[in-house]
Coordinates of C-alpha atoms in Angstrom, one line a residue:
Chain A
X110 CA -10.3 64.0 98.2
X111 CA -8.6 63.8 94.9
X112 CA -5.0 64.8 94.6
X113 CA -5.5 66.6 91.3
X114 CA -9.0 67.8 90.5
X115 CA -9.7 69.5 87.2
X116 CA -13.2 70.3 86.1
X117 CA -14.2 71.7 82.7
X118 CA -10.8 72.6 81.5
X119 CA -10.5 74.3 78.1
X120 CA -7.4 75.6 76.3
X121 CA -7.6 77.9 73.4
X122 CA -4.6 78.9 71.3
X123 CA -4.5 82.2 69.4
X124 CA -3.3 81.2 66.0
X125 CA -2.9 83.1 62.7
X126 CA -6.1 81.5 61.5
X127 CA -8.2 82.4 64.5
X128 CA -8.5 80.8 67.8
X129 CA -8.2 77.0 68.1
X130 CA -9.6 75.0 70.9
X131 CA -7.1 72.2 71.7
X132 CA -8.8 71.1 74.9
X133 CA -12.6 71.4 75.4
X134 CA -14.3 70.8 78.7
X135 CA -12.0 68.1 80.0
X136 CA -12.3 66.7 83.6
X137 CA -9.4 65.0 85.2
X138 CA -9.2 63.6 88.7
X139 CA -6.3 61.6 90.1
X140 CA -6.0 60.2 93.6
X141 CA -2.8 59.6 95.5
X142 CA -1.4 56.2 94.7
X143 CA -3.4 55.9 91.5
X144 CA -2.1 55.4 88.0
X145 CA -4.2 57.2 85.4
X146 CA -3.5 56.8 81.7
X147 CA -4.6 59.4 79.2
X148 CA -4.7 57.9 75.8
X149 CA -5.4 59.5 72.5
X150 CA -4.0 60.0 69.0
X151 CA -1.9 63.0 68.0
X152 CA -4.0 66.2 68.3
X153 CA -6.3 64.9 71.0
X154 CA -5.1 67.4 73.5
X155 CA -3.7 64.9 76.0
X156 CA -0.3 66.7 76.5
X157 CA -1.8 70.2 76.3
X158 CA -4.3 69.5 79.1
X159 CA -1.5 68.4 81.4
X160 CA 0.8 71.3 80.4
X161 CA -2.1 73.7 81.1
X162 CA -2.6 72.2 84.6
X163 CA 1.1 72.8 85.3
X164 CA 1.0 76.3 83.8
X165 CA 3.7 75.6 81.3
X166 CA 1.8 76.8 78.2
X167 CA 3.0 79.9 76.2
X168 CA 1.2 83.2 76.3
X169 CA -0.8 82.4 73.2
X170 CA -2.9 79.9 75.2
X171 CA -5.9 80.9 77.2
X172 CA -6.7 78.4 79.9
X173 CA -10.1 78.3 81.5
X174 CA -11.4 75.9 84.1
X175 CA -14.2 75.6 86.7
X176 CA -11.8 74.0 89.1
X177 CA -8.1 73.4 88.9
X178 CA -6.9 72.3 92.3
X179 CA -4.0 70.3 93.5
X180 CA -3.9 68.8 97.0
X181 CA -6.5 71.3 98.1
X182 CA -4.9 74.4 96.7
X183 CA -6.3 76.3 93.8
X184 CA -3.7 76.4 91.0
X185 CA -5.6 79.0 89.0
X186 CA -4.8 82.1 91.1
X187 CA -1.4 81.1 92.3
X188 CA 1.3 83.7 91.6
X189 CA 4.1 82.7 89.3
X190 CA 6.6 82.4 92.2
X191 CA 4.2 80.5 94.3
X192 CA 3.5 78.2 91.4
X193 CA 7.2 77.5 90.9
X194 CA 7.2 76.2 94.5
X195 CA 4.7 73.6 93.6
X196 CA 5.8 72.7 90.1
X197 CA 8.9 70.6 90.0
X198 CA 8.5 69.8 93.7
X199 CA 5.1 68.4 94.3
X200 CA 4.1 67.9 90.7
X201 CA 6.8 67.0 88.3
X202 CA 6.9 65.9 84.7
X203 CA 9.0 63.7 82.4
X204 CA 8.9 64.1 78.7
X205 CA 9.1 61.9 75.6
X206 CA 12.5 62.8 74.3
X207 CA 15.1 62.4 77.1
X208 CA 17.9 63.5 74.8
X209 CA 16.3 66.9 74.0
X210 CA 14.9 67.6 77.5
X211 CA 18.3 67.4 79.2
X212 CA 20.8 70.2 78.9
X213 CA 23.7 69.0 76.8
X214 CA 26.1 71.5 78.4
X215 CA 25.9 70.2 81.9
X216 CA 26.6 66.8 83.5
X217 CA 23.6 64.8 84.5
X218 CA 24.8 65.0 88.2
X219 CA 24.7 68.8 88.0
X220 CA 21.2 68.7 86.5
X221 CA 19.9 66.4 89.3
X222 CA 21.5 68.5 92.0
X223 CA 20.0 71.6 90.4
X224 CA 16.5 70.3 90.9
X225 CA 17.4 69.6 94.6
X226 CA 19.0 73.1 95.0
X227 CA 15.9 74.8 93.6
X228 CA 13.4 73.2 95.9
X229 CA 15.1 71.7 99.0
X230 CA 17.1 73.2 101.8
X231 CA 20.1 70.9 101.5
X232 CA 23.7 71.8 101.7
X233 CA 26.1 70.9 98.9
X234 CA 27.3 67.6 100.4
X235 CA 23.8 66.5 101.2
X236 CA 22.7 67.2 97.7
X237 CA 25.6 65.2 96.3
X238 CA 24.6 62.3 98.5
X239 CA 20.9 62.5 97.5
X240 CA 21.8 62.7 93.8
X241 CA 23.8 59.5 94.2
X242 CA 20.9 57.9 96.0
X243 CA 18.5 58.9 93.3
X244 CA 20.7 57.5 90.6
X245 CA 20.7 54.2 92.5
X246 CA 16.9 54.3 92.9
X247 CA 16.4 54.6 89.1
X248 CA 18.8 51.7 88.5
X249 CA 21.7 53.3 86.8
X250 CA 24.8 51.1 87.1
X251 CA 28.0 52.6 88.5
X252 CA 26.2 55.8 89.6
X253 CA 29.3 57.5 91.0
X254 CA 30.9 57.4 87.5
X255 CA 27.7 58.4 85.7
X256 CA 27.1 61.5 87.8
X257 CA 29.9 63.2 85.9
X258 CA 28.7 62.0 82.5
X259 CA 27.1 64.3 80.0
X260 CA 23.8 63.4 78.3
X261 CA 25.4 62.5 75.0
X262 CA 27.6 59.9 76.7
X263 CA 24.5 58.0 77.9
X264 CA 22.0 56.0 75.9
X265 CA 18.4 57.0 75.5
X266 CA 17.2 54.6 78.2
X267 CA 19.9 55.9 80.7
X268 CA 18.9 59.5 79.9
X269 CA 15.3 58.7 80.6
X270 CA 16.3 57.2 83.9
X271 CA 18.2 60.5 84.7
X272 CA 15.0 62.4 83.8
X273 CA 13.0 60.2 86.2
X274 CA 15.7 60.8 88.9
X275 CA 15.3 64.5 88.5
X276 CA 11.5 64.3 88.5
X277 CA 11.4 62.2 91.7
X278 CA 14.2 64.2 93.4
X279 CA 11.8 66.1 95.7
X280 CA 9.4 63.2 96.4
X281 CA 6.5 64.6 94.3
X282 CA 3.0 63.8 95.1
X283 CA 2.1 63.6 91.5
X284 CA 4.3 62.6 88.5
X285 CA 3.1 63.3 85.0
X286 CA 4.9 61.1 82.4
X287 CA 4.3 62.3 78.9
X288 CA 5.0 59.4 76.5
X289 CA 8.0 58.4 78.6
X290 CA 8.8 55.3 76.5
X291 CA 7.8 56.2 73.0
X292 CA 11.3 57.0 71.8
X293 CA 12.8 53.8 73.4
X294 CA 13.1 50.2 72.3
X295 CA 10.7 47.6 73.6
X296 CA 13.2 45.9 76.0
X297 CA 14.2 49.3 77.4
X298 CA 10.5 50.4 77.5
X299 CA 9.8 47.4 79.7
X300 CA 12.6 48.4 82.1
X301 CA 11.4 52.0 82.3
X302 CA 7.7 51.1 82.8
X303 CA 8.7 48.6 85.6
X304 CA 10.8 51.4 87.2
X305 CA 7.9 53.9 87.0
X306 CA 5.3 51.6 88.4
X307 CA 7.7 50.3 91.1
X308 CA 8.5 53.9 92.2
X309 CA 4.8 54.7 92.2
X310 CA 4.0 51.7 94.4
X311 CA 6.9 52.4 96.8
X312 CA 6.3 56.1 97.2
X313 CA 2.5 56.1 96.9
X314 CA 2.5 59.1 94.5
X315 CA -0.1 59.6 91.8
X316 CA 1.0 58.9 88.3
X317 CA -0.5 60.2 85.1
X318 CA 0.8 58.4 82.1
X319 CA 0.1 60.1 78.7
X320 CA 0.5 57.6 75.9
X321 CA -0.9 56.4 72.6
X322 CA 0.1 52.8 73.1
X323 CA -2.9 50.6 74.2
X324 CA -0.5 47.9 75.3
X325 CA 1.3 50.2 77.7
X326 CA -2.1 51.3 79.1
X327 CA -3.3 47.7 79.6
X328 CA -0.2 46.7 81.5
X329 CA 0.4 49.8 83.8
X330 CA -2.8 51.8 84.4
X331 CA -5.5 51.5 87.0
X332 CA -7.9 53.9 85.2
X333 CA -8.0 55.2 81.6
X334 CA -9.2 58.4 80.1
X335 CA -9.6 58.4 76.4
X336 CA -9.3 61.7 74.5
X337 CA -10.4 62.6 71.0
X338 CA -9.9 66.0 69.3
X339 CA -9.8 67.8 72.6
X340 CA -12.7 66.0 74.3
X341 CA -12.5 63.4 76.9
X342 CA -14.8 60.7 75.4
X343 CA -14.5 58.0 78.0
X344 CA -13.2 57.3 81.5
X345 CA -13.2 53.8 82.9
X346 CA -11.1 51.4 85.1
X347 CA -8.7 49.6 82.9
X348 CA -10.3 46.1 83.1
X349 CA -13.7 47.2 82.0
X350 CA -12.4 49.6 79.3
X351 CA -10.8 46.8 77.3
X352 CA -13.8 44.5 77.8
X353 CA -16.7 46.8 77.4
X354 CA -15.9 50.1 75.8
X355 CA -18.9 52.4 75.8
X356 CA -17.8 55.1 73.4
X357 CA -17.8 54.1 69.7
X358 CA -14.3 55.7 69.3
X359 CA -12.8 53.6 72.1
X360 CA -14.4 50.5 70.6
X361 CA -13.1 51.3 67.1
X362 CA -9.6 52.1 68.4
X363 CA -9.4 48.8 70.2
X364 CA -10.7 46.9 67.2
X365 CA -8.0 48.5 65.0
X366 CA -5.2 47.0 67.1
X367 CA -3.4 44.4 65.0
X368 CA -3.1 42.0 67.9
X369 CA -6.9 41.9 68.3
X370 CA -7.5 41.2 64.6
X371 CA -9.4 38.1 63.7
X372 CA -9.0 38.4 59.9
X373 CA -6.3 39.5 57.6
X374 CA -8.0 42.9 56.9
X375 CA -8.1 45.1 60.0
X376 CA -11.2 47.0 61.0
X377 CA -10.5 50.7 60.3
X378 CA -11.8 54.1 61.4
X379 CA -12.5 56.0 58.2
X380 CA -11.3 59.5 57.8
X381 CA -8.9 61.5 60.0
X382 CA -9.0 63.5 63.3
X383 CA -10.7 66.9 62.6
X384 CA -8.3 69.8 62.5
X385 CA -8.7 73.5 63.1
X386 CA -10.8 74.3 60.1
X387 CA -12.9 71.2 59.7
X388 CA -14.4 70.8 63.1
X389 CA -17.8 69.2 62.7
X390 CA -21.0 70.4 64.5
X391 CA -22.4 68.2 67.1
X392 CA -20.3 65.2 68.1
X393 CA -16.7 65.6 67.0
X394 CA -16.5 61.9 66.2
X395 CA -19.7 61.8 64.1
X396 CA -18.1 62.0 60.7
X397 CA -16.1 58.8 61.4
X398 CA -18.6 57.0 63.6
X399 CA -20.5 54.0 62.3
X400 CA -23.4 54.7 64.7
X401 CA -23.9 58.4 64.0
X402 CA -27.3 59.8 63.0
X403 CA -28.7 63.3 62.6
X404 CA -28.8 64.0 66.3
X405 CA -25.1 63.3 66.5
X406 CA -24.3 65.6 63.6
X407 CA -26.3 68.5 65.1
X408 CA -26.1 68.3 68.9
X409 CA -23.1 68.1 71.2
X410 CA -23.5 64.8 73.1
X411 CA -24.0 64.7 76.9
X412 CA -21.6 63.0 79.3
X413 CA -23.1 59.7 80.4
X414 CA -23.0 58.3 83.9
X415 CA -20.0 56.7 85.5
X416 CA -21.6 53.2 84.9
X417 CA -21.5 54.1 81.2
X418 CA -17.8 55.1 81.4
X419 CA -18.7 58.8 81.3
X420 CA -18.9 58.3 77.6
X421 CA -19.5 61.6 75.7
X422 CA -22.0 60.0 73.3
X423 CA -25.7 60.1 72.5
X424 CA -25.8 56.3 71.9
X425 CA -23.2 54.7 74.2
X426 CA -22.4 51.0 73.5
X427 CA -23.0 48.0 75.7
X428 CA -25.6 49.6 77.9
X429 CA -26.4 47.3 80.9
X430 CA -30.0 46.0 80.7
X431 CA -31.4 47.8 83.8
X432 CA -30.2 51.2 82.7
X433 CA -32.0 50.9 79.4
X434 CA -35.4 50.7 81.2
X435 CA -35.0 54.1 82.9
Chain B
X241 CA 6.2 28.8 39.3
X242 CA 8.8 31.4 39.4
X243 CA 11.7 31.5 41.8
X244 CA 12.2 33.8 44.7
X245 CA 12.2 37.6 44.1
X246 CA 15.3 38.0 46.3
X247 CA 17.9 35.6 47.5
X248 CA 20.6 36.9 49.8
X249 CA 23.6 35.0 50.9
X250 CA 25.8 36.1 53.8
X251 CA 25.2 39.8 53.2
X252 CA 27.4 42.0 55.3
X253 CA 28.1 45.7 55.5
X254 CA 30.9 47.0 57.6
X255 CA 31.7 50.7 58.0
X256 CA 35.0 52.2 59.0
X257 CA 34.8 55.0 61.4
X258 CA 37.0 57.3 63.4
X259 CA 40.7 57.0 62.9
X260 CA 43.2 59.8 62.8
X261 CA 46.8 60.6 63.4
X262 CA 47.0 58.7 66.7
X263 CA 43.9 56.5 66.5
X264 CA 43.4 53.3 64.7
X265 CA 40.4 53.1 62.4
X266 CA 37.5 51.2 63.9
X267 CA 35.1 48.9 62.1
X268 CA 31.4 49.1 62.7
X269 CA 29.8 45.8 61.9
X270 CA 26.4 47.1 61.0
X271 CA 25.3 43.9 59.3
X272 CA 26.9 40.5 59.2
X273 CA 26.0 37.4 57.3
X274 CA 22.4 37.8 56.6
X275 CA 20.8 35.1 54.4
X276 CA 17.2 34.9 53.4
X277 CA 14.9 34.7 50.4
X278 CA 11.5 36.0 49.6
X279 CA 8.9 34.4 47.3
X280 CA 6.5 36.6 45.1
X281 CA 3.4 37.6 47.0
X282 CA 5.0 36.9 50.4
X283 CA 6.2 39.1 53.3
X284 CA 9.4 38.7 55.1
X285 CA 9.6 40.8 58.3
X286 CA 12.8 41.9 59.8
X287 CA 12.5 42.5 63.5
X288 CA 14.9 44.0 66.0
X289 CA 15.7 47.0 68.1
X290 CA 17.5 50.1 67.1
X291 CA 21.1 49.4 66.0
X292 CA 20.4 45.8 64.9
X293 CA 21.2 46.5 61.3
X294 CA 17.7 46.4 59.9
X295 CA 17.9 49.7 58.1
X296 CA 21.3 48.9 56.7
X297 CA 19.8 45.8 55.2
X298 CA 17.1 47.9 53.6
X299 CA 19.8 50.1 52.1
X300 CA 21.6 47.1 50.6
X301 CA 18.5 45.5 49.2
X302 CA 17.3 48.8 47.6
X303 CA 20.7 49.2 45.9
X304 CA 21.6 52.3 47.8
X305 CA 24.8 50.8 49.1
X306 CA 27.0 47.9 48.1
X307 CA 27.5 45.0 50.5
X308 CA 31.1 44.7 51.8
X309 CA 30.7 40.9 51.7
X310 CA 28.1 38.4 50.5
X311 CA 25.8 38.7 47.5
X312 CA 22.2 38.7 46.5
X313 CA 20.1 38.3 43.5
X314 CA 16.9 40.0 42.5
X315 CA 14.7 37.9 40.2
X316 CA 17.7 35.8 39.5
X317 CA 19.9 38.6 38.4
X318 CA 23.1 39.2 40.4
X319 CA 22.8 42.5 42.2
X320 CA 26.3 43.9 41.3
X321 CA 26.8 47.6 40.6
X322 CA 26.8 47.0 36.8
X323 CA 23.2 45.7 37.0
X324 CA 22.0 48.3 39.4
X325 CA 20.5 50.6 36.8
X326 CA 18.2 47.9 35.4
X327 CA 17.4 46.4 38.7
X328 CA 16.3 49.6 40.3
X329 CA 12.9 49.4 38.6
X330 CA 12.3 46.1 40.4
X331 CA 13.0 47.2 44.0
X332 CA 11.4 50.3 45.6
X333 CA 11.3 51.5 49.1
X334 CA 8.8 53.3 51.4
X335 CA 10.4 55.1 54.3
X336 CA 9.3 55.5 57.8
X337 CA 8.7 59.3 58.0
X338 CA 6.2 60.5 55.4
X339 CA 7.0 64.1 56.5
X340 CA 10.6 63.8 55.6
X341 CA 10.5 61.6 52.5
X342 CA 8.3 63.8 50.2
X343 CA 9.6 66.9 48.5
X344 CA 7.5 69.7 49.8
X345 CA 8.0 71.8 46.7
X346 CA 6.6 69.3 44.3
X347 CA 3.0 68.6 43.6
X348 CA 1.7 65.1 44.4
X349 CA 1.4 64.3 40.7
X350 CA 5.0 65.3 40.0
X351 CA 6.2 63.3 43.0
X352 CA 4.5 60.1 41.8
X353 CA 5.6 60.6 38.2
X354 CA 9.2 61.3 38.9
X355 CA 10.4 57.7 38.9
X356 CA 8.7 57.2 35.4
X357 CA 10.5 60.3 34.1
X358 CA 13.8 58.9 35.1
X359 CA 13.4 55.2 34.4
X360 CA 10.9 55.2 31.5
X361 CA 11.7 58.3 29.4
X362 CA 9.9 56.7 26.4
X363 CA 6.5 57.3 28.0
X364 CA 4.9 60.6 26.9
X365 CA 3.9 63.2 29.5
X366 CA 0.2 62.6 29.0
X367 CA 0.6 58.8 29.5
X368 CA 2.7 59.5 32.5
X369 CA -0.1 61.6 34.0
X370 CA -2.6 58.9 33.2
X371 CA -0.5 56.3 34.9
X372 CA 0.0 58.4 38.0
X373 CA -3.8 59.0 38.3
X374 CA -4.4 55.3 38.0
X375 CA -1.9 54.6 40.7
X376 CA -3.4 57.3 42.9
X377 CA -6.8 55.6 42.6
X378 CA -5.2 52.3 43.5
X379 CA -3.8 53.7 46.8
X380 CA -7.0 55.5 47.7
X381 CA -6.1 59.1 46.8
X382 CA -8.7 61.2 45.0
X383 CA -8.1 62.6 41.5
X384 CA -8.2 66.2 42.8
X385 CA -5.2 65.5 45.0
X386 CA -3.0 65.4 41.8
X387 CA -2.3 69.1 41.9
X388 CA -1.9 69.5 45.6
X389 CA 1.3 69.8 47.7
X390 CA 2.4 67.3 50.4
X391 CA 1.8 69.8 53.3
X392 CA -1.9 69.6 52.6
X393 CA -2.0 66.0 53.6
X394 CA -2.1 64.1 56.8
X395 CA 0.5 61.5 57.7
X396 CA -1.6 58.5 56.5
X397 CA -2.3 60.2 53.1
X398 CA 1.4 61.1 52.7
X399 CA 2.3 57.5 53.3
X400 CA -0.2 56.6 50.5
X401 CA 1.6 59.1 48.2
X402 CA 4.9 57.5 49.1
X403 CA 3.5 54.0 48.3
X404 CA 2.1 55.3 45.0
X405 CA 5.5 56.7 44.1
X406 CA 7.2 53.4 45.0
X407 CA 4.7 51.3 42.9
X408 CA 4.6 53.4 39.8
X409 CA 7.4 51.4 38.2
X410 CA 5.6 48.2 39.0
X411 CA 8.4 46.7 41.1
X412 CA 8.5 43.1 42.2
X413 CA 9.8 43.9 45.7
X414 CA 8.8 46.6 48.0
X415 CA 11.0 47.4 51.0
X416 CA 8.9 48.9 53.8
X417 CA 11.1 50.5 56.4
X418 CA 8.9 51.0 59.4
X419 CA 6.0 52.1 57.2
X420 CA 3.4 52.6 59.9
X421 CA 5.4 53.5 63.0
X422 CA 5.0 57.2 62.5
X423 CA 1.2 56.9 62.1
X424 CA -1.7 57.1 64.6
X425 CA -3.4 53.8 65.5
X426 CA -6.6 54.5 63.5
X427 CA -4.6 55.5 60.4
X428 CA -2.1 52.6 60.8
X429 CA -4.8 50.0 60.2
X430 CA -5.9 51.8 57.0
X431 CA -2.3 51.8 55.6
X432 CA -1.8 48.1 56.6
X433 CA -5.0 47.1 54.8
X434 CA -3.9 49.0 51.7
X435 CA -0.5 47.2 51.7
X436 CA -2.2 43.9 52.0
X437 CA -4.6 44.7 49.2
X438 CA -1.8 45.9 46.9
X439 CA 0.2 42.8 47.7
X440 CA -2.6 40.6 46.6
X441 CA -3.5 42.5 43.4
X442 CA 0.1 43.0 42.2
X443 CA 1.7 39.9 43.6
X444 CA 4.3 42.0 45.4
X445 CA 7.0 40.7 47.7
X446 CA 7.5 42.7 50.8
X447 CA 10.6 43.2 53.0
X448 CA 8.8 44.6 56.0
X449 CA 11.1 46.2 58.6
X450 CA 9.6 46.9 61.9
X451 CA 10.2 46.9 65.6
X452 CA 6.5 46.5 66.4
X453 CA 5.8 42.9 66.9
X454 CA 2.1 43.1 66.9
X455 CA 2.2 44.7 63.4
X456 CA 4.7 42.0 62.3
X457 CA 2.5 39.3 63.6
X458 CA -0.3 40.6 61.5
X459 CA 1.4 41.1 58.2
X460 CA 4.3 38.7 58.0
X461 CA 4.7 35.2 56.4
X462 CA 8.2 34.7 57.6
X463 CA 10.2 36.5 60.2
X464 CA 13.9 37.2 60.8
X465 CA 14.9 38.4 64.2
X466 CA 18.1 40.5 64.3
X467 CA 20.4 41.4 67.1
X468 CA 23.5 43.5 66.8
X469 CA 23.8 43.2 63.0
X470 CA 23.2 39.4 62.9
X471 CA 20.1 37.4 62.3
X472 CA 19.6 35.3 65.4
X473 CA 16.4 33.5 64.5
X474 CA 14.6 32.8 61.2
X475 CA 11.3 30.9 60.6
X476 CA 7.7 31.1 59.7
X477 CA 5.6 33.6 61.6
X478 CA 3.7 30.9 63.3
X479 CA 6.8 29.1 64.5
X480 CA 8.6 32.2 65.7
X481 CA 5.7 33.7 67.6
X482 CA 4.3 30.4 69.1
X483 CA 7.6 28.6 69.8
X484 CA 10.4 31.1 69.8
X485 CA 13.8 29.5 70.1
X486 CA 16.4 32.2 70.6
X487 CA 16.3 33.7 74.1
X488 CA 16.4 37.2 72.6
X489 CA 13.2 36.5 70.6
X490 CA 11.6 35.2 73.8
X491 CA 12.6 38.3 75.7
X492 CA 11.5 40.6 72.9
X493 CA 8.1 38.9 72.8
X494 CA 7.7 39.1 76.6
X495 CA 8.6 42.8 76.6
X496 CA 6.0 43.8 74.1
X497 CA 3.0 45.1 76.0
X498 CA -0.2 43.4 75.2
X499 CA -3.5 45.3 75.1
X500 CA -5.2 42.9 77.5
X501 CA -5.2 43.9 81.2
X502 CA -6.2 40.4 82.3
X503 CA -3.1 38.8 80.7
X504 CA -0.8 37.3 83.3
X505 CA 2.6 38.9 82.7
X506 CA 5.6 36.7 82.6
X507 CA 8.1 39.3 81.6
X508 CA 11.7 38.4 81.2
X509 CA 13.7 41.4 82.3
X510 CA 16.7 41.9 80.1
X511 CA 19.5 43.5 82.1
X512 CA 21.5 46.2 80.5
X513 CA 21.4 47.6 77.0
X514 CA 22.6 46.9 73.5
X515 CA 26.4 46.8 73.4
X516 CA 28.1 49.3 71.0
X517 CA 28.5 47.9 67.5
X518 CA 32.1 49.0 67.7
X519 CA 32.8 46.4 70.4
X520 CA 30.7 43.4 69.6
X521 CA 31.6 40.7 72.1
X522 CA 33.3 37.5 71.0
X523 CA 31.1 34.5 71.1
X524 CA 27.3 35.0 71.1
X525 CA 26.5 38.7 70.8
X526 CA 23.6 38.3 73.1
X527 CA 25.5 36.5 75.8
X528 CA 26.1 39.5 78.1
X529 CA 22.4 40.1 78.5
X530 CA 21.2 36.4 78.3
X531 CA 20.0 34.6 81.4
X532 CA 21.0 31.2 80.0
X533 CA 24.5 32.1 78.9
X534 CA 27.3 29.6 79.7
X535 CA 31.0 29.7 79.2
X536 CA 30.6 28.2 75.8
X537 CA 28.3 31.1 74.7
X538 CA 31.0 33.7 75.6
X539 CA 33.8 31.8 73.8
X540 CA 32.2 30.6 70.6
X541 CA 29.6 32.2 68.3
X542 CA 26.6 30.0 67.6
X543 CA 25.7 29.8 63.9
X544 CA 22.3 30.0 62.2
X545 CA 21.8 26.8 60.2
X546 CA 19.6 26.3 57.2
X547 CA 16.6 24.7 58.9
X548 CA 13.2 26.1 58.3
X549 CA 13.0 27.4 61.8
X550 CA 16.6 28.1 62.9
X551 CA 18.1 29.9 65.9
X552 CA 21.7 30.9 66.4
X553 CA 21.8 29.6 70.0
X554 CA 23.5 26.7 71.7
X555 CA 20.8 26.3 74.3
X556 CA 17.6 27.3 72.5
X557 CA 14.1 27.5 74.1
X558 CA 11.4 25.2 72.8
X559 CA 14.0 22.7 71.4
X560 CA 11.5 19.9 71.0
X561 CA 9.3 21.8 68.6
X562 CA 10.3 20.8 65.1
X563 CA 7.7 22.9 63.3

C-alpha cells in the first residue's frame, strides 16, 4: 500500500476576483523508499497540492479530495491537534528559502531541539545529544560550535542543512522538499542533493521533490509527475519520461532545454501559462499545443493508461503500436 | 573590420568595509585583474557562483562604478569618468529580475522612451513614440501594449520590455546580468531566441552573465570562469566545455545536473564553501577546496596567461589539449 495516497485533489482559493482553482483533480501516490519528483512551471500548483496534503493552507483555500490518506490514516477528518502529531513528525517539509524559513532570533541548535521537544519524549540532555547527532548526519563541520550559531552567521547551504536536520529530526516516513536547492549555487546544490538522496536511501523514507529543474529531476528521482496549470498532465518513471514523453507539454518542455538543443534557435512553447481569468475551455494546454484540434479546445481530455504515462491528453504522443489497434 | 567593442585590462574593484574606532577597515576584493575583449556580434559569457564578482564586473562595464585599478575601452574610447556621458549610449544593461527593474508607475511606452528623452533630447516626442513602437515590434511586443503598465505583463514579456528599453539607444554592447534565470523554462527559450535574433540583426556584442552552464553553453562564443573575484579560466566555448583546464571549471561542470537520467554521473564533490571575500587565501584562491592542491598552490598564486585557452592553475586538467 502506498505511503501517501491522494486521489482527485482540488484546491480552490477565494480571491477578490472570484474563486480560483489552483489544483484540479490531481492524484499523487508515493511509496516508502520512493523518490517522486513533481515538476512544473510557476503557477502549476505543485507546491499548493503538497501544502494542501499537509493542511498548511490558509482559510481562503477549500481543499477537496476523494482520498487523502497517509500510512493508512485518513488526513481529511483529522482534528487539528491530531494532525499536528503527524505533521512535522511523520511527514515533514523543507522549503526553498532556508534564510527565511528559520527564525532569526533563535540559535539553530534551539530550533532543532524545538522540533524534538514538540514530538518526542526526550529529556533535555538526550535532545542535546540528538541535535548534535543530526548536525553530524547532515554534514555540518564543527557541529558543537554551530549549534550555538544564529541563522545569519551561516551560509545558505549550511542553513539548508539545518532545515534538513530539523525535518529529519523525528525520523519521518515522508519528506517533502519544496525547491530545496533553487536558491543555492550549483556546487552547493550538488552537495544538498547528494545529502537528501543519501538520507533517503539510508532511512528508507519516501521523498517528494518539488522542482522546476529538469536536470535535478533526471539525476535524483525515480518517478516524475508533470504538472501544468493545476493539472497533472503526466506521470512516468524517470527513464521513460525523458525518452518517450507522452504529453505534448512534457515533450515541448524537454525540447526547450538548452542542453538538448540541436540548433542555435531553441524550440519554444508559444504563449504563457493561463491565469485566473483566461482559463481555456477543454484542455488547458490547447492554446499553446502544436497538436491541438477542435476536440481539445472544447472537451476536457481523459487520463490515459499507465502505459501512456497517465497523460491527460486526447492525442498522446509515442503510442506503442499494439495500443493503437485497440 | 572594426576592432573589439570592449577591451578590458586588469580591471579591479575593491570595496572598503567596516572599520570604526577600534577596528581596522577591511578591504573586500570583489573583482581583481579581469582582462578580456569582445568583438562585435559575439557573446562573452561570465560564469561563476554567487560572490565571484560577476555582477561587480557588470557594474563597471555599464559605467555605474569606476574601477579601482585597471582600465577598459569601449569602441576604442577610454572609459574614464570624463567620457562616461557619451559612452553611456553605447553600453546598456538588462537586469535579472524583470519585476524589480521596471517602474510600476510608468506606462510601457514611457519606460522604453525614457533613455531617448535623456540622451537624445533633439528627437521630437512624436518621433520618439515612433521609435519606441518600432522597438516594441522588434522585441515581439504588440502595438496595443504601448499604453499598458508593467503589472499587466508576465515575466517573459517584462524582460522583453527591459530589452527594448536597453536597445532603444542602439548600443554596441549589451550587458545581460542573468537575463533568463528568473523565467520559467518555456519562457526562457523564447527570450534566448529573441536575444540571438537581435544580436544577428543589430550586430550586438553581449556580455552574458550567468550561473547556468547549460544556457551559457547555448549562447556563448567565449567563456570566462570566475572564482572569488578572479578569472580562473578563459577560452572559447568549445574549449572550455569539452576540455576544461581549471579544476574549478571541471567541478562546476560536473555539479551541473544534466537532463539525462541515463548519464553516468562522475561528480566531483567539492568540499566546503566559498571563502569570505574579506579573507581570500594567499596563493590560489581555489586551493582550500581543490583536490589537486599542493604546497605550491597554497603559497603562490597562479596567473592567467594570454593564451587563447588559459587557466590560472599550476596543475591543470587536460594539459595536452592545445585547442
